[in-house]
């Protein structure tokens, strides 16, 4: 029941009718197959590019990670 509640919170952002409190220790019992996360990708980027991305992120009130994702999606749509 606890795993179901945590998964519901992670996937849907809301709980089930069960009001069990979920602690941080409970999340460590999940295997990677039970909680799917987007792939982590790292790359080397010039400081000037990072500065421009940070400026764009601040301008749009978002994070660096989200700004990079938005730029990639924009570039992929432009290729079509």
Short mmCIF file of C-alpha atoms in Angstrom, two decimals:
data_model
loop_
_atom_site.label_atom_id
_atom_site.label_comp_id
_atom_site.label_asym_id
_atom_site.label_seq_id
_atom_site.Cartn_x
_atom_site.Cartn_y
_atom_site.Cartn_z
CA UNK A 1 0.00 0.00 0.00
CA UNK A 2 2.83 2.39 0.84
CA UNK A 3 4.59 1.77 -2.49
CA UNK A 4 1.32 2.44 -4.31
CA UNK A 5 0.91 5.76 -2.48
CA UNK A 6 4.45 6.89 -3.21
CA UNK A 7 4.18 5.89 -6.87
CA UNK A 8 0.88 7.72 -7.12
CA UNK A 9 2.48 10.84 -5.67
CA UNK A 10 5.45 10.62 -8.03
CA UNK A 11 3.44 9.88 -11.15
CA UNK A 12 0.27 11.88 -10.61
CA UNK A 13 1.35 14.50 -8.09
CA UNK A 14 -1.46 13.54 -5.74
CA UNK A 15 -2.18 10.76 -3.32
CA UNK A 16 -4.77 8.05 -3.04
CA UNK A 17 -7.50 7.89 -0.44
CA UNK A 18 -5.01 6.31 1.97
CA UNK A 19 -3.55 9.04 4.22
CA UNK A 20 -0.35 7.21 5.17
CA UNK A 21 2.57 9.58 5.72
CA UNK A 22 5.51 8.84 3.45
CA UNK A 23 8.98 9.50 4.80
CA UNK A 24 12.28 9.88 2.96
CA UNK A 25 13.42 6.44 4.16
CA UNK A 26 10.46 4.82 2.40
CA UNK A 27 11.65 6.03 -1.01
CA UNK A 28 14.91 4.07 -0.75
CA UNK A 29 13.05 0.75 -0.95
CA UNK A 30 12.09 1.26 -4.61
CA UNK A 31 14.01 -0.36 -7.43
CA UNK A 32 14.80 1.62 -10.60
CA UNK A 33 12.12 -0.35 -12.46
CA UNK A 34 9.40 0.90 -10.12
CA UNK A 35 10.22 4.61 -10.54
CA UNK A 36 10.99 5.67 -14.08
CA UNK A 37 13.01 8.87 -14.51
CA UNK A 38 14.17 10.60 -17.69
CA UNK A 39 17.65 9.66 -18.85
CA UNK A 40 20.55 11.69 -17.52
CA UNK A 41 22.75 13.15 -20.25
CA UNK A 42 25.91 15.11 -19.61
CA UNK A 43 28.06 17.04 -22.04
CA UNK A 44 30.82 19.62 -22.11
CA UNK A 45 29.58 23.08 -23.00
CA UNK A 46 31.61 26.27 -23.34
CA UNK A 47 31.28 28.78 -20.49
CA UNK A 48 29.80 31.41 -22.85
CA UNK A 49 27.03 29.01 -23.86
CA UNK A 50 26.25 28.14 -20.24
CA UNK A 51 26.10 31.85 -19.43
CA UNK A 52 23.65 32.42 -22.29
CA UNK A 53 21.52 29.46 -21.15
CA UNK A 54 21.52 30.75 -17.55
CA UNK A 55 20.45 34.20 -18.80
CA UNK A 56 17.63 32.63 -20.83
CA UNK A 57 16.55 30.53 -17.84
CA UNK A 58 16.47 33.57 -15.52
CA UNK A 59 14.56 35.61 -18.11
CA UNK A 60 11.92 32.86 -18.35
CA UNK A 61 11.87 32.04 -14.59
CA UNK A 62 12.95 28.45 -15.13
CA UNK A 63 15.94 26.25 -14.34
CA UNK A 64 19.04 25.68 -16.46
CA UNK A 65 17.93 22.09 -17.03
CA UNK A 66 14.49 23.13 -18.28
CA UNK A 67 16.00 25.83 -20.49
CA UNK A 68 18.32 23.26 -22.10
CA UNK A 69 15.40 20.87 -22.65
CA UNK A 70 13.34 23.66 -24.24
CA UNK A 71 16.22 24.64 -26.54
CA UNK A 72 16.71 21.04 -27.65
CA UNK A 73 12.98 20.60 -28.32
CA UNK A 74 12.92 23.87 -30.27
CA UNK A 75 15.89 22.75 -32.36
CA UNK A 76 14.32 19.36 -33.06
CA UNK A 77 11.05 20.96 -34.17
CA UNK A 78 12.94 23.37 -36.45
CA UNK A 79 14.52 20.47 -38.37
CA UNK A 80 11.12 19.23 -39.60
#
